[in-house]
Structures are given as structure tokens and as C-alpha cells.
PDB file of C-alpha atoms in Angstrom:
ATOM      1  CA  MET A  10     -45.981 -51.392 -75.888  1.00 85.00           C
ATOM      2  CA  ARG A  11     -44.692 -49.399 -77.310  1.00 87.00           C
ATOM      3  CA  VAL A  12     -45.528 -49.298 -80.975  1.00 89.00           C
ATOM      4  CA  ASN A  13     -43.636 -47.009 -83.738  1.00 88.00           C
ATOM      5  CA  VAL A  14     -46.015 -46.741 -86.959  1.00 89.00           C
ATOM      6  CA  ARG A  15     -44.826 -45.322 -90.218  1.00 87.00           C
ATOM      7  CA  LEU A  16     -47.202 -43.881 -92.254  1.00 88.00           C
ATOM      8  CA  PHE A  17     -46.146 -43.220 -96.085  1.00 83.00           C
ATOM      9  CA  GLY A  18     -48.104 -41.903 -99.124  1.00 81.00           C
ATOM     10  CA  ILE A  19     -52.180 -40.872 -98.486  1.00 84.00           C
ATOM     11  CA  LEU A  20     -52.303 -41.711 -95.241  1.00 88.00           C
ATOM     12  CA  ALA A  21     -48.489 -39.686 -94.306  1.00 89.00           C
ATOM     13  CA  ILE A  22     -51.009 -36.962 -95.848  1.00 90.00           C
ATOM     14  CA  LEU A  23     -54.273 -37.351 -93.914  1.00 92.00           C
ATOM     15  CA  ALA A  24     -52.427 -37.952 -90.781  1.00 94.00           C
ATOM     16  CA  LYS A  25     -49.816 -35.014 -91.049  1.00 95.00           C
ATOM     17  CA  GLU A  26     -47.216 -37.255 -89.349  1.00 94.00           C
ATOM     18  CA  ARG A  27     -44.757 -39.343 -91.489  1.00 90.00           C
ATOM     19  CA  SER A  28     -44.314 -41.063 -87.506  1.00 91.00           C
ATOM     20  CA  VAL A  29     -46.251 -41.863 -84.623  1.00 92.00           C
ATOM     21  CA  ALA A  30     -45.666 -43.665 -81.220  1.00 91.00           C
ATOM     22  CA  LEU A  31     -48.610 -45.105 -80.429  1.00 92.00           C
ATOM     23  CA  GLN A  32     -48.464 -47.040 -75.837  1.00 92.00           C
ATOM     24  CA  MET A  33     -50.493 -50.173 -76.095  1.00 91.00           C
ATOM     25  CA  ALA A  34     -51.243 -52.532 -73.831  1.00 91.00           C
ATOM     26  CA  GLU A  35     -48.835 -55.411 -74.126  1.00 87.00           C
ATOM     27  CA  ARG A  36     -50.937 -58.020 -75.576  1.00 88.00           C
ATOM     28  CA  ALA A  37     -51.750 -55.247 -78.068  1.00 91.00           C
ATOM     29  CA  THR A  38     -53.137 -56.903 -81.676  1.00 93.00           C
ATOM     30  CA  LEU A  39     -52.891 -55.311 -85.033  1.00 91.00           C
ATOM     31  CA  GLY A  40     -55.956 -54.569 -84.943  1.00 93.00           C
ATOM     32  CA  ASP A  41     -56.139 -52.556 -81.970  1.00 95.00           C
ATOM     33  CA  VAL A  42     -53.232 -50.186 -83.383  1.00 92.00           C
ATOM     34  CA  LEU A  43     -55.185 -49.326 -86.176  1.00 92.00           C
ATOM     35  CA  THR A  44     -58.601 -48.580 -84.261  1.00 94.00           C
ATOM     36  CA  GLU A  45     -57.098 -46.701 -82.245  1.00 96.00           C
ATOM     37  CA  LEU A  46     -54.823 -44.481 -85.354  1.00 94.00           C
ATOM     38  CA  GLY A  47     -58.229 -44.066 -86.694  1.00 94.00           C
ATOM     39  CA  ARG A  48     -59.552 -42.463 -83.430  1.00 96.00           C
ATOM     40  CA  ARG A  49     -56.999 -40.507 -83.326  1.00 97.00           C
ATOM     41  CA  PHE A  50     -56.377 -38.965 -86.716  1.00 96.00           C
ATOM     42  CA  GLY A  51     -60.310 -39.512 -88.065  1.00 93.00           C
ATOM     43  CA  GLY A  52     -62.752 -41.548 -90.054  1.00 90.00           C
ATOM     44  CA  ASP A  53     -61.330 -40.150 -93.580  1.00 93.00           C
ATOM     45  CA  PHE A  54     -58.125 -41.940 -92.506  1.00 93.00           C
ATOM     46  CA  ALA A  55     -59.562 -45.514 -91.016  1.00 92.00           C
ATOM     47  CA  ASP A  56     -61.718 -45.365 -94.053  1.00 92.00           C
ATOM     48  CA  HIS A  57     -58.299 -45.555 -96.288  1.00 89.00           C
ATOM     49  CA  ILE A  58     -57.085 -48.793 -94.228  1.00 89.00           C
ATOM     50  CA  PHE A  59     -60.573 -50.649 -93.679  1.00 90.00           C
ATOM     51  CA  ARG A  60     -63.464 -51.753 -95.634  1.00 89.00           C
ATOM     52  CA  VAL A  61     -65.749 -52.550 -92.911  1.00 89.00           C
ATOM     53  CA  GLU A  62     -65.027 -52.104 -89.345  1.00 84.00           C
ATOM     54  CA  GLY A  63     -62.879 -54.998 -88.448  1.00 85.00           C
ATOM     55  CA  GLU A  64     -61.736 -56.432 -91.784  1.00 90.00           C
ATOM     56  CA  MET A  65     -58.269 -54.316 -93.690  1.00 88.00           C
ATOM     57  CA  HIS A  66     -58.969 -52.976 -97.415  1.00 85.00           C
ATOM     58  CA  SER A  67     -57.205 -55.201 -99.873  1.00 80.00           C
ATOM     59  CA  TYR A  68     -55.066 -52.251-100.978  1.00 80.00           C
ATOM     60  CA  CYS A  69     -53.541 -51.652 -98.347  1.00 81.00           C
ATOM     61  CA  GLY A  70     -50.179 -53.153 -97.247  1.00 82.00           C
ATOM     62  CA  ILE A  71     -49.470 -52.940 -93.061  1.00 85.00           C
ATOM     63  CA  PHE A  72     -45.751 -54.456 -91.985  1.00 84.00           C
ATOM     64  CA  VAL A  73     -45.197 -55.228 -88.703  1.00 85.00           C
ATOM     65  CA  ASN A  74     -41.033 -56.185 -87.883  1.00 83.00           C
ATOM     66  CA  ASP A  75     -40.719 -56.109 -91.708  1.00 80.00           C
ATOM     67  CA  THR A  76     -43.466 -58.991 -92.093  1.00 82.00           C
ATOM     68  CA  LEU A  77     -46.462 -58.384 -93.973  1.00 84.00           C
ATOM     69  CA  VAL A  78     -49.189 -58.755 -91.805  1.00 85.00           C
ATOM     70  CA  ASN A  79     -52.783 -59.336 -92.880  1.00 86.00           C
ATOM     71  CA  ASP A  80     -54.469 -60.442 -89.412  1.00 91.00           C
ATOM     72  CA  LEU A  81     -55.898 -58.337 -87.394  1.00 93.00           C
ATOM     73  CA  ASN A  82     -55.914 -60.245 -83.981  1.00 94.00           C
ATOM     74  CA  GLU A  83     -52.318 -60.721 -84.213  1.00 89.00           C
ATOM     75  CA  GLU A  84     -51.081 -60.055 -81.430  1.00 90.00           C
ATOM     76  CA  LEU A  85     -47.755 -57.443 -82.013  1.00 87.00           C
ATOM     77  CA  ARG A  86     -44.162 -58.778 -80.285  1.00 82.00           C
ATOM     78  CA  ALA A  87     -41.784 -56.185 -79.637  1.00 77.00           C
ATOM     79  CA  ASN A  88     -38.840 -56.757 -82.159  1.00 73.00           C
ATOM     80  CA  GLY A  89     -36.228 -55.814 -79.445  1.00 65.00           C
ATOM     81  CA  PRO A  90     -35.297 -55.120 -75.778  1.00 44.00           C
ATOM     82  CA  ALA A  91     -36.766 -51.331 -75.586  1.00 39.00           C
ATOM     83  CA  ALA A  92     -40.770 -53.400 -76.863  1.00 43.00           C
ATOM     84  CA  GLU A  93     -41.270 -51.484 -80.417  1.00 54.00           C
ATOM     85  CA  VAL A  94     -42.821 -52.792 -83.236  1.00 58.00           C
ATOM     86  CA  GLY A  95     -41.858 -50.469 -86.388  1.00 58.00           C
ATOM     87  CA  MET A  96     -44.965 -50.650 -88.857  1.00 66.00           C
ATOM     88  CA  ILE A  97     -45.751 -49.609 -92.407  1.00 70.00           C
ATOM     89  CA  LEU A  98     -49.257 -48.924 -93.902  1.00 67.00           C
ATOM     90  CA  LEU A  99     -48.337 -47.910 -97.526  1.00 64.00           C
ATOM     91  CA  MET A 100     -51.718 -48.084 -99.879  1.00 60.00           C
ATOM     92  CA  ALA A 101     -50.557 -50.956-102.614  1.00 63.00           C
ATOM     93  CA  SER A 102     -51.826 -48.306-105.524  1.00 65.00           C
ATOM     94  CA  GLU A 103     -48.533 -46.538-104.281  1.00 62.00           C
ATOM     95  CA  GLY A 104     -45.452 -49.002-104.334  1.00 61.00           C
ATOM     96  CA  GLY A 105     -47.966 -51.463-101.524  1.00 54.00           C
TER      97      GLY A 105
END
């Protein structure tokens, strides 16, 4: 499944990108995507998302297909025939 990730604020600064396209397994979870982003962009990026391994900071809002998702075990679903999922990671201190 193709997953399009849009980053804002400090996360975009840390990643040095605002948009990231990932190819994930068909039954990928939100946690799988966030783990891949942490692997790709490094520990400082991951530290802004995860409080401890497997638990997000409460100030990090993640929207999947325009719906706020807090469950890392949530399976991602494609939004249309192109099998793309749009995600926004926005720190609460920046308006999230």
C-alpha cells in the first residue's frame, strides 16, 4: 500500500521534507508507518513522536484520511483506488 505522509512544523524541519511517500505492506498499521518514519529520519524525529516505544506523545496529532487516530495498532485503509493514505503529523503546540 502506498502511504503519503505530510509533515508540518518541527517534524518537517527534522525530516527536511514536507511530503514523504512510503510503500508499506497491505495490512500496515499506524505504528508501522511511524516506526518507518523514525528509522528513516532518525532518533530525534522519533523522539518527537514517541514518548516510549509503542506510545505516542499526547501532543502529537496524527490524522489518517482526515480522521484523528490515536491507536498505533489501527490498520491503515486506502482512501480510493490508488491505495493512498494521507497522514498529517502536527504538534499540538503548533496548532494541532
